[in-house]
């Protein structure tokens, strides 16, 4: 959104890396003991099933449409004098940081309903992040919500907060959490395998509890750890090994297990800085920035997928 050309490397067609097997581009709408049904009418039989639907995040299907969406959002940022960001999690913080560095003359207001930023990690990391944002003249309002039904006063767009404050902004970006993409499972054979939050209950082998041939990975599971991309990749590796062993007739005792990981995260702050929380250490500045902020792990991820890390 801040640098649309960056999206050229990040928006990848599945067929670019998924070179073997069938690819169906459609929503799953139901699952039985033997097949998955899709919105466009496919009935896909399975011996083994892996559910990895994550969070509901409606985006355009075509790569060209997704890139156009980023370009439009970039134009909105460039033409605005003042910008409102709603949500103080990693997405809102990273967006505010990039805009503040690339467009230092713009007035940025970040509103978060919680008592501190980045509530998913420690207070020390949150304090360092708040200090950095303030150093870039980002106005941060905590313990407030925003009514996004704005009003206009002449050329001004006015937003109202839950404590009666007003915020003037030319545009806003909603960076709050998205719901789990598990609603479709509530009318299927897996309806009793969801917890009260809609997460799939899995065992230590990442199988849906009580089932021998259905697995789940990523945000949609009830694993007690932060929901992060690199952890989903680790879970995928465990499931891949277990599937291979099961298909080859391996013994149950040889199955790979997955252990939840302690809180660890790197949140980018602009182009060169970041705040990082490791199990026994919290740091900020250029060192964590060098690890993540320069490339956001895009080159590494492309290389893992068998793609050129630098060229589309």
mmCIF file of C-alpha atoms in Angstrom:
data_model
loop_
_atom_site.group_PDB
_atom_site.id
_atom_site.type_symbol
_atom_site.label_atom_id
_atom_site.label_comp_id
_atom_site.label_asym_id
_atom_site.label_seq_id
_atom_site.Cartn_x
_atom_site.Cartn_y
_atom_site.Cartn_z
ATOM 1 C CA UNK A 1 0.000 0.000 0.000
ATOM 2 C CA UNK A 2 2.846 2.385 0.785
ATOM 3 C CA UNK A 3 5.152 1.027 -1.943
ATOM 4 C CA UNK A 4 2.989 -0.754 -4.566
ATOM 5 C CA UNK A 5 5.972 -1.965 -6.618
ATOM 6 C CA UNK A 6 6.897 -4.182 -3.659
ATOM 7 C CA UNK A 7 3.701 -6.163 -4.285
ATOM 8 C CA UNK A 8 5.084 -7.401 -7.610
ATOM 9 C CA UNK A 9 7.175 -9.911 -5.631
ATOM 10 C CA UNK A 10 4.642 -10.659 -2.915
ATOM 11 C CA UNK A 11 1.482 -11.429 -4.922
ATOM 12 C CA UNK A 12 2.164 -14.882 -6.353
ATOM 13 C CA UNK A 13 -0.076 -17.059 -8.480
ATOM 14 C CA UNK A 14 -0.425 -20.492 -6.857
ATOM 15 C CA UNK A 15 0.458 -22.214 -10.099
ATOM 16 C CA UNK A 16 3.890 -20.550 -10.067
ATOM 17 C CA UNK A 17 5.040 -22.812 -7.228
ATOM 18 C CA UNK A 18 2.342 -25.520 -7.104
ATOM 19 C CA UNK A 19 3.444 -27.312 -10.261
ATOM 20 C CA UNK A 20 1.998 -30.764 -9.601
ATOM 21 C CA UNK A 21 -1.577 -31.774 -8.816
ATOM 22 C CA UNK A 22 -4.939 -30.133 -9.364
ATOM 23 C CA UNK A 23 -5.626 -26.535 -8.404
ATOM 24 C CA UNK A 24 -9.235 -25.498 -7.740
ATOM 25 C CA UNK A 25 -9.819 -21.773 -7.195
ATOM 26 C CA UNK A 26 -13.053 -21.711 -5.219
ATOM 27 C CA UNK A 27 -14.369 -21.536 -1.673
ATOM 28 C CA UNK A 28 -14.881 -24.774 0.240
ATOM 29 C CA UNK A 29 -18.502 -24.835 1.395
ATOM 30 C CA UNK A 30 -18.860 -28.282 2.980
ATOM 31 C CA UNK A 31 -16.933 -31.372 3.956
ATOM 32 C CA UNK A 32 -18.145 -34.958 4.437
ATOM 33 C CA UNK A 33 -16.276 -38.048 5.615
ATOM 34 C CA UNK A 34 -15.028 -38.629 2.069
ATOM 35 C CA UNK A 35 -15.164 -35.409 0.041
ATOM 36 C CA UNK A 36 -14.985 -31.620 0.000
ATOM 37 C CA UNK A 37 -17.615 -29.575 -1.830
ATOM 38 C CA UNK A 38 -16.780 -26.183 -3.336
ATOM 39 C CA UNK A 39 -18.849 -23.129 -4.195
ATOM 40 C CA UNK A 40 -18.386 -23.701 -7.931
ATOM 41 C CA UNK A 41 -19.711 -27.259 -7.760
ATOM 42 C CA UNK A 42 -16.567 -29.393 -7.437
ATOM 43 C CA UNK A 43 -16.860 -32.584 -5.400
ATOM 44 C CA UNK A 44 -13.304 -33.519 -4.442
ATOM 45 C CA UNK A 45 -12.785 -36.958 -2.916
ATOM 46 C CA UNK A 46 -10.003 -37.375 -0.359
ATOM 47 C CA UNK A 47 -8.163 -40.040 1.592
ATOM 48 C CA UNK A 48 -6.451 -37.371 3.693
ATOM 49 C CA UNK A 49 -7.599 -33.806 4.270
ATOM 50 C CA UNK A 50 -5.722 -30.720 5.540
ATOM 51 C CA UNK A 51 -7.757 -27.648 6.521
ATOM 52 C CA UNK A 52 -5.789 -24.372 6.447
ATOM 53 C CA UNK A 53 -8.396 -21.671 5.798
ATOM 54 C CA UNK A 54 -6.967 -19.176 8.310
ATOM 55 C CA UNK A 55 -8.857 -15.929 8.759
ATOM 56 C CA UNK A 56 -11.578 -14.571 6.495
ATOM 57 C CA UNK A 57 -9.915 -11.965 4.296
ATOM 58 C CA UNK A 58 -11.825 -11.275 1.102
ATOM 59 C CA UNK A 59 -9.384 -10.254 -1.617
ATOM 60 C CA UNK A 60 -9.582 -10.176 -5.419
ATOM 61 C CA UNK A 61 -8.969 -13.551 -7.086
ATOM 62 C CA UNK A 62 -6.790 -12.291 -9.918
ATOM 63 C CA UNK A 63 -3.220 -11.117 -9.355
ATOM 64 C CA UNK A 64 -3.773 -8.106 -11.606
ATOM 65 C CA UNK A 65 -6.804 -7.049 -9.553
ATOM 66 C CA UNK A 66 -4.850 -7.384 -6.294
ATOM 67 C CA UNK A 67 -1.985 -5.268 -7.637
ATOM 68 C CA UNK A 68 -4.483 -2.654 -8.846
ATOM 69 C CA UNK A 69 -6.018 -2.600 -5.365
ATOM 70 C CA UNK A 70 -2.632 -1.790 -3.815
ATOM 71 C CA UNK A 71 -2.049 0.967 -6.366
ATOM 72 C CA UNK A 72 -5.414 2.546 -5.572
ATOM 73 C CA UNK A 73 -4.658 2.485 -1.840
ATOM 74 C CA UNK A 74 -1.272 4.051 -2.516
ATOM 75 C CA UNK A 75 -2.926 6.884 -4.441
ATOM 76 C CA UNK A 76 -5.251 7.409 -1.493
ATOM 77 C CA UNK A 77 -2.258 7.708 0.845
ATOM 78 C CA UNK A 78 -0.353 10.070 -1.456
ATOM 79 C CA UNK A 79 -3.305 12.415 -1.992
ATOM 80 C CA UNK A 80 -4.251 12.624 1.698
ATOM 81 C CA UNK A 81 -2.951 15.305 4.062
ATOM 82 C CA UNK A 82 -4.184 13.448 7.153
ATOM 83 C CA UNK A 83 -4.668 9.692 7.661
ATOM 84 C CA UNK A 84 -6.534 7.704 10.321
ATOM 85 C CA UNK A 85 -5.403 4.147 11.129
ATOM 86 C CA UNK A 86 -7.728 2.023 13.264
ATOM 87 C CA UNK A 87 -6.037 -0.829 15.111
ATOM 88 C CA UNK A 88 -2.788 -1.005 17.062
ATOM 89 C CA UNK A 89 -1.751 -4.540 16.262
ATOM 90 C CA UNK A 90 1.178 -5.385 13.976
ATOM 91 C CA UNK A 91 -0.672 -4.415 10.781
ATOM 92 C CA UNK A 92 -1.706 -0.978 12.022
ATOM 93 C CA UNK A 93 1.689 -0.279 13.577
ATOM 94 C CA UNK A 94 3.629 -1.332 10.471
ATOM 95 C CA UNK A 95 1.358 0.694 8.172
ATOM 96 C CA UNK A 96 1.695 3.789 10.367
ATOM 97 C CA UNK A 97 5.462 3.333 10.484
ATOM 98 C CA UNK A 98 5.905 3.048 6.729
ATOM 99 C CA UNK A 99 3.682 6.046 5.983
ATOM 100 C CA UNK A 100 5.452 8.122 8.635
ATOM 101 C CA UNK A 101 8.876 7.375 7.136
ATOM 102 C CA UNK A 102 7.948 7.685 3.456
ATOM 103 C CA UNK A 103 5.583 10.650 3.882
ATOM 104 C CA UNK A 104 6.813 12.560 6.963
ATOM 105 C CA UNK A 105 4.655 15.601 6.202
ATOM 106 C CA UNK A 106 1.364 13.724 6.565
ATOM 107 C CA UNK A 107 -0.569 13.841 9.812
ATOM 108 C CA UNK A 108 -1.134 10.279 11.035
ATOM 109 C CA UNK A 109 -3.479 9.290 13.857
ATOM 110 C CA UNK A 110 -3.554 5.703 15.136
ATOM 111 C CA UNK A 111 -6.460 4.657 17.374
ATOM 112 C CA UNK A 112 -6.439 1.412 19.347
ATOM 113 C CA UNK A 113 -9.130 0.095 21.677
ATOM 114 C CA UNK A 114 -6.663 -1.659 24.004
ATOM 115 C CA UNK A 115 -4.546 -0.162 26.804
ATOM 116 C CA UNK A 116 -1.308 -0.613 24.814
ATOM 117 C CA UNK A 117 -0.087 -1.348 21.319
ATOM 118 C CA UNK A 118 0.888 -4.854 20.181
ATOM 119 C CA UNK A 119 -1.022 -6.596 22.959
ATOM 120 C CA UNK A 120 -0.048 -9.997 21.590
ATOM 121 C CA UNK A 121 3.528 -9.527 22.830
ATOM 122 C CA UNK A 122 5.130 -8.014 25.911
ATOM 123 C CA UNK A 123 4.666 -4.570 27.419
ATOM 124 C CA UNK A 124 8.331 -3.640 26.899
ATOM 125 C CA UNK A 125 8.004 -4.118 23.123
ATOM 126 C CA UNK A 126 4.794 -2.077 23.160
ATOM 127 C CA UNK A 127 6.490 0.773 25.041
ATOM 128 C CA UNK A 128 9.399 0.855 22.585
ATOM 129 C CA UNK A 129 6.953 0.896 19.672
ATOM 130 C CA UNK A 130 4.914 3.752 21.135
ATOM 131 C CA UNK A 131 8.070 5.786 21.747
ATOM 132 C CA UNK A 132 9.219 5.226 18.151
ATOM 133 C CA UNK A 133 5.856 6.212 16.651
ATOM 134 C CA UNK A 134 5.727 9.378 18.736
ATOM 135 C CA UNK A 135 9.251 10.243 17.560
ATOM 136 C CA UNK A 136 7.835 10.179 14.019
ATOM 137 C CA UNK A 137 4.971 12.501 15.071
ATOM 138 C CA UNK A 138 2.306 9.774 14.860
ATOM 139 C CA UNK A 139 -0.532 10.624 17.256
ATOM 140 C CA UNK A 140 -1.553 7.488 19.164
ATOM 141 C CA UNK A 141 -4.893 7.277 21.002
ATOM 142 C CA UNK A 142 -5.299 4.231 23.263
ATOM 143 C CA UNK A 143 -8.423 2.756 24.879
ATOM 144 C CA UNK A 144 -10.668 4.296 22.255
ATOM 145 C CA UNK A 145 -12.814 3.006 19.412
ATOM 146 C CA UNK A 146 -13.765 4.923 16.266
ATOM 147 C CA UNK A 147 -17.095 5.343 14.547
ATOM 148 C CA UNK A 148 -16.136 4.953 10.892
ATOM 149 C CA UNK A 149 -19.407 6.526 9.758
ATOM 150 C CA UNK A 150 -17.706 9.861 9.234
ATOM 151 C CA UNK A 151 -19.318 13.272 8.825
ATOM 152 C CA UNK A 152 -18.190 16.128 6.633
ATOM 153 C CA UNK A 153 -17.764 19.743 7.618
ATOM 154 C CA UNK A 154 -16.974 21.706 4.493
ATOM 155 C CA UNK A 155 -13.804 20.138 3.095
ATOM 156 C CA UNK A 156 -13.090 18.262 6.333
ATOM 157 C CA UNK A 157 -13.943 14.638 7.157
ATOM 158 C CA UNK A 158 -14.611 14.133 10.872
ATOM 159 C CA UNK A 159 -14.521 10.851 12.817
ATOM 160 C CA UNK A 160 -15.906 10.457 16.336
ATOM 161 C CA UNK A 161 -14.222 8.322 19.025
ATOM 162 C CA UNK A 162 -15.839 6.403 21.861
ATOM 163 C CA UNK A 163 -14.740 9.017 24.422
ATOM 164 C CA UNK A 164 -16.171 11.926 22.457
ATOM 165 C CA UNK A 165 -13.002 13.116 20.759
ATOM 166 C CA UNK A 166 -13.029 14.102 17.091
ATOM 167 C CA UNK A 167 -10.391 13.192 14.516
ATOM 168 C CA UNK A 168 -9.999 14.990 11.233
ATOM 169 C CA UNK A 169 -8.668 12.755 8.438
ATOM 170 C CA UNK A 170 -8.885 12.640 4.669
ATOM 171 C CA UNK A 171 -9.037 8.834 4.667
ATOM 172 C CA UNK A 172 -8.873 5.858 7.002
ATOM 173 C CA UNK A 173 -7.502 2.312 7.004
ATOM 174 C CA UNK A 174 -9.066 -0.435 9.115
ATOM 175 C CA UNK A 175 -6.338 -2.676 10.566
ATOM 176 C CA UNK A 176 -8.266 -4.683 13.152
ATOM 177 C CA UNK A 177 -8.384 -8.456 13.470
ATOM 178 C CA UNK A 178 -10.345 -10.551 10.991
ATOM 179 C CA UNK A 179 -12.724 -13.401 11.929
ATOM 180 C CA UNK A 180 -11.670 -17.014 11.552
ATOM 181 C CA UNK A 181 -12.649 -18.643 8.263
ATOM 182 C CA UNK A 182 -14.429 -21.494 9.988
ATOM 183 C CA UNK A 183 -18.112 -20.575 9.639
ATOM 184 C CA UNK A 184 -18.447 -22.983 6.693
ATOM 185 C CA UNK A 185 -17.500 -25.894 8.980
ATOM 186 C CA UNK A 186 -20.403 -25.384 11.386
ATOM 187 C CA UNK A 187 -22.824 -27.335 9.181
ATOM 188 C CA UNK A 188 -20.415 -30.148 8.295
ATOM 189 C CA UNK A 189 -19.185 -33.407 9.844
ATOM 190 C CA UNK A 190 -16.608 -31.304 11.719
ATOM 191 C CA UNK A 191 -19.162 -29.110 13.499
ATOM 192 C CA UNK A 192 -18.431 -30.770 16.843
ATOM 193 C CA UNK A 193 -14.669 -30.395 16.363
ATOM 194 C CA UNK A 194 -14.746 -26.606 16.811
ATOM 195 C CA UNK A 195 -14.259 -24.824 20.127
ATOM 196 C CA UNK A 196 -16.397 -21.889 21.269
ATOM 197 C CA UNK A 197 -14.171 -19.466 19.342
ATOM 198 C CA UNK A 198 -14.601 -21.387 16.094
ATOM 199 C CA UNK A 199 -11.108 -22.918 16.151
ATOM 200 C CA UNK A 200 -10.501 -26.538 15.141
ATOM 201 C CA UNK A 201 -9.345 -28.733 18.014
ATOM 202 C CA UNK A 202 -6.188 -30.643 17.073
ATOM 203 C CA UNK A 203 -3.925 -33.168 18.806
ATOM 204 C CA UNK A 204 -0.126 -33.110 19.085
ATOM 205 C CA UNK A 205 0.175 -34.574 15.562
ATOM 206 C CA UNK A 206 -2.042 -31.731 14.231
ATOM 207 C CA UNK A 207 -4.854 -34.151 13.445
ATOM 208 C CA UNK A 208 -8.379 -33.038 14.226
ATOM 209 C CA UNK A 209 -9.002 -34.644 17.608
ATOM 210 C CA UNK A 210 -10.653 -38.034 17.307
ATOM 211 C CA UNK A 211 -10.029 -38.310 13.569
ATOM 212 C CA UNK A 212 -7.309 -40.297 11.871
ATOM 213 C CA UNK A 213 -7.118 -38.700 8.403
ATOM 214 C CA UNK A 214 -8.064 -35.028 8.819
ATOM 215 C CA UNK A 215 -5.464 -32.426 9.803
ATOM 216 C CA UNK A 216 -5.596 -28.670 10.449
ATOM 217 C CA UNK A 217 -2.839 -26.030 10.480
ATOM 218 C CA UNK A 218 -2.416 -22.295 10.857
ATOM 219 C CA UNK A 219 -4.664 -19.639 12.363
ATOM 220 C CA UNK A 220 -7.694 -21.895 12.381
ATOM 221 C CA UNK A 221 -6.311 -24.311 15.015
ATOM 222 C CA UNK A 222 -6.728 -24.121 18.800
ATOM 223 C CA UNK A 223 -2.964 -24.329 19.386
ATOM 224 C CA UNK A 224 -2.024 -21.981 22.209
ATOM 225 C CA UNK A 225 0.553 -19.757 20.514
ATOM 226 C CA UNK A 226 0.746 -16.617 18.396
ATOM 227 C CA UNK A 227 -0.799 -17.033 14.960
ATOM 228 C CA UNK A 228 2.150 -16.232 12.688
ATOM 229 C CA UNK A 229 3.174 -17.214 9.192
ATOM 230 C CA UNK A 230 6.466 -18.878 10.084
ATOM 231 C CA UNK A 231 4.695 -21.063 12.666
ATOM 232 C CA UNK A 232 2.115 -22.107 10.086
ATOM 233 C CA UNK A 233 5.051 -23.153 7.888
ATOM 234 C CA UNK A 234 6.457 -25.278 10.738
ATOM 235 C CA UNK A 235 3.046 -26.894 11.216
ATOM 236 C CA UNK A 236 2.836 -27.616 7.488
ATOM 237 C CA UNK A 237 6.175 -29.423 7.699
ATOM 238 C CA UNK A 238 4.932 -31.612 10.550
ATOM 239 C CA UNK A 239 1.743 -32.517 8.680
ATOM 240 C CA UNK A 240 3.649 -33.253 5.454
ATOM 241 C CA UNK A 241 5.910 -35.708 7.301
ATOM 242 C CA UNK A 242 2.967 -37.363 9.037
ATOM 243 C CA UNK A 243 1.044 -37.743 5.777
ATOM 244 C CA UNK A 244 4.069 -39.308 4.106
ATOM 245 C CA UNK A 245 4.538 -41.771 6.955
ATOM 246 C CA UNK A 246 0.846 -42.684 7.024
ATOM 247 C CA UNK A 247 0.716 -43.263 3.276
ATOM 248 C CA UNK A 248 3.827 -45.424 3.516
ATOM 249 C CA UNK A 249 2.348 -47.435 6.368
ATOM 250 C CA UNK A 250 4.592 -46.048 9.114
ATOM 251 C CA UNK A 251 3.975 -46.915 12.744
ATOM 252 C CA UNK A 252 1.955 -44.559 14.949
ATOM 253 C CA UNK A 253 4.874 -44.071 17.351
ATOM 254 C CA UNK A 254 6.971 -42.561 14.546
ATOM 255 C CA UNK A 255 4.593 -39.675 13.993
ATOM 256 C CA UNK A 256 5.917 -36.120 14.144
ATOM 257 C CA UNK A 257 4.572 -33.998 17.002
ATOM 258 C CA UNK A 258 4.170 -30.232 17.174
ATOM 259 C CA UNK A 259 4.940 -28.217 20.299
ATOM 260 C CA UNK A 260 3.620 -24.662 20.746
ATOM 261 C CA UNK A 261 6.267 -21.947 20.548
ATOM 262 C CA UNK A 262 6.836 -19.106 23.032
ATOM 263 C CA UNK A 263 5.960 -15.557 22.026
ATOM 264 C CA UNK A 264 8.434 -14.286 19.471
ATOM 265 C CA UNK A 265 7.835 -11.566 16.906
ATOM 266 C CA UNK A 266 9.492 -8.836 14.864
ATOM 267 C CA UNK A 267 7.355 -5.823 13.985
ATOM 268 C CA UNK A 268 8.731 -3.448 11.360
ATOM 269 C CA UNK A 269 8.990 0.255 12.159
ATOM 270 C CA UNK A 270 9.493 2.005 8.854
ATOM 271 C CA UNK A 271 12.244 0.964 6.434
ATOM 272 C CA UNK A 272 15.190 0.387 8.729
ATOM 273 C CA UNK A 273 13.936 -0.075 12.297
ATOM 274 C CA UNK A 274 11.914 -2.747 14.052
ATOM 275 C CA UNK A 275 10.986 -3.969 17.501
ATOM 276 C CA UNK A 276 11.652 -7.618 18.310
ATOM 277 C CA UNK A 277 10.523 -9.795 21.164
ATOM 278 C CA UNK A 278 12.366 -13.031 21.736
ATOM 279 C CA UNK A 279 11.708 -15.446 24.632
ATOM 280 C CA UNK A 280 14.183 -13.710 26.967
ATOM 281 C CA UNK A 281 15.007 -10.455 25.196
ATOM 282 C CA UNK A 282 13.256 -7.396 23.749
ATOM 283 C CA UNK A 283 15.189 -5.073 21.439
ATOM 284 C CA UNK A 284 14.432 -2.300 18.987
ATOM 285 C CA UNK A 285 16.324 -0.346 16.363
ATOM 286 C CA UNK A 286 18.479 -1.182 13.350
ATOM 287 C CA UNK A 287 19.449 -4.766 14.295
ATOM 288 C CA UNK A 288 15.901 -6.227 14.205
ATOM 289 C CA UNK A 289 15.234 -3.831 11.322
ATOM 290 C CA UNK A 290 18.055 -5.422 9.347
ATOM 291 C CA UNK A 291 16.520 -8.865 9.993
ATOM 292 C CA UNK A 292 13.024 -7.996 8.762
ATOM 293 C CA UNK A 293 12.251 -4.442 7.682
ATOM 294 C CA UNK A 294 14.400 -4.248 4.556
ATOM 295 C CA UNK A 295 12.673 -7.127 2.747
ATOM 296 C CA UNK A 296 9.942 -8.390 5.130
ATOM 297 C CA UNK A 297 11.156 -11.983 4.517
ATOM 298 C CA UNK A 298 9.745 -11.875 0.976
ATOM 299 C CA UNK A 299 12.965 -13.031 -0.707
ATOM 300 C CA UNK A 300 13.351 -15.866 1.805
ATOM 301 C CA UNK A 301 9.760 -16.990 1.294
ATOM 302 C CA UNK A 302 10.028 -16.899 -2.493
ATOM 303 C CA UNK A 303 13.196 -18.995 -2.301
ATOM 304 C CA UNK A 304 11.408 -21.555 -0.094
ATOM 305 C CA UNK A 305 8.713 -21.792 -2.775
ATOM 306 C CA UNK A 306 11.301 -22.481 -5.464
ATOM 307 C CA UNK A 307 10.932 -19.024 -7.006
ATOM 308 C CA UNK A 308 13.538 -16.419 -7.868
ATOM 309 C CA UNK A 309 13.817 -14.292 -4.695
ATOM 310 C CA UNK A 310 14.346 -11.049 -6.603
ATOM 311 C CA UNK A 311 12.450 -11.203 -9.906
ATOM 312 C CA UNK A 312 8.729 -11.762 -10.523
#
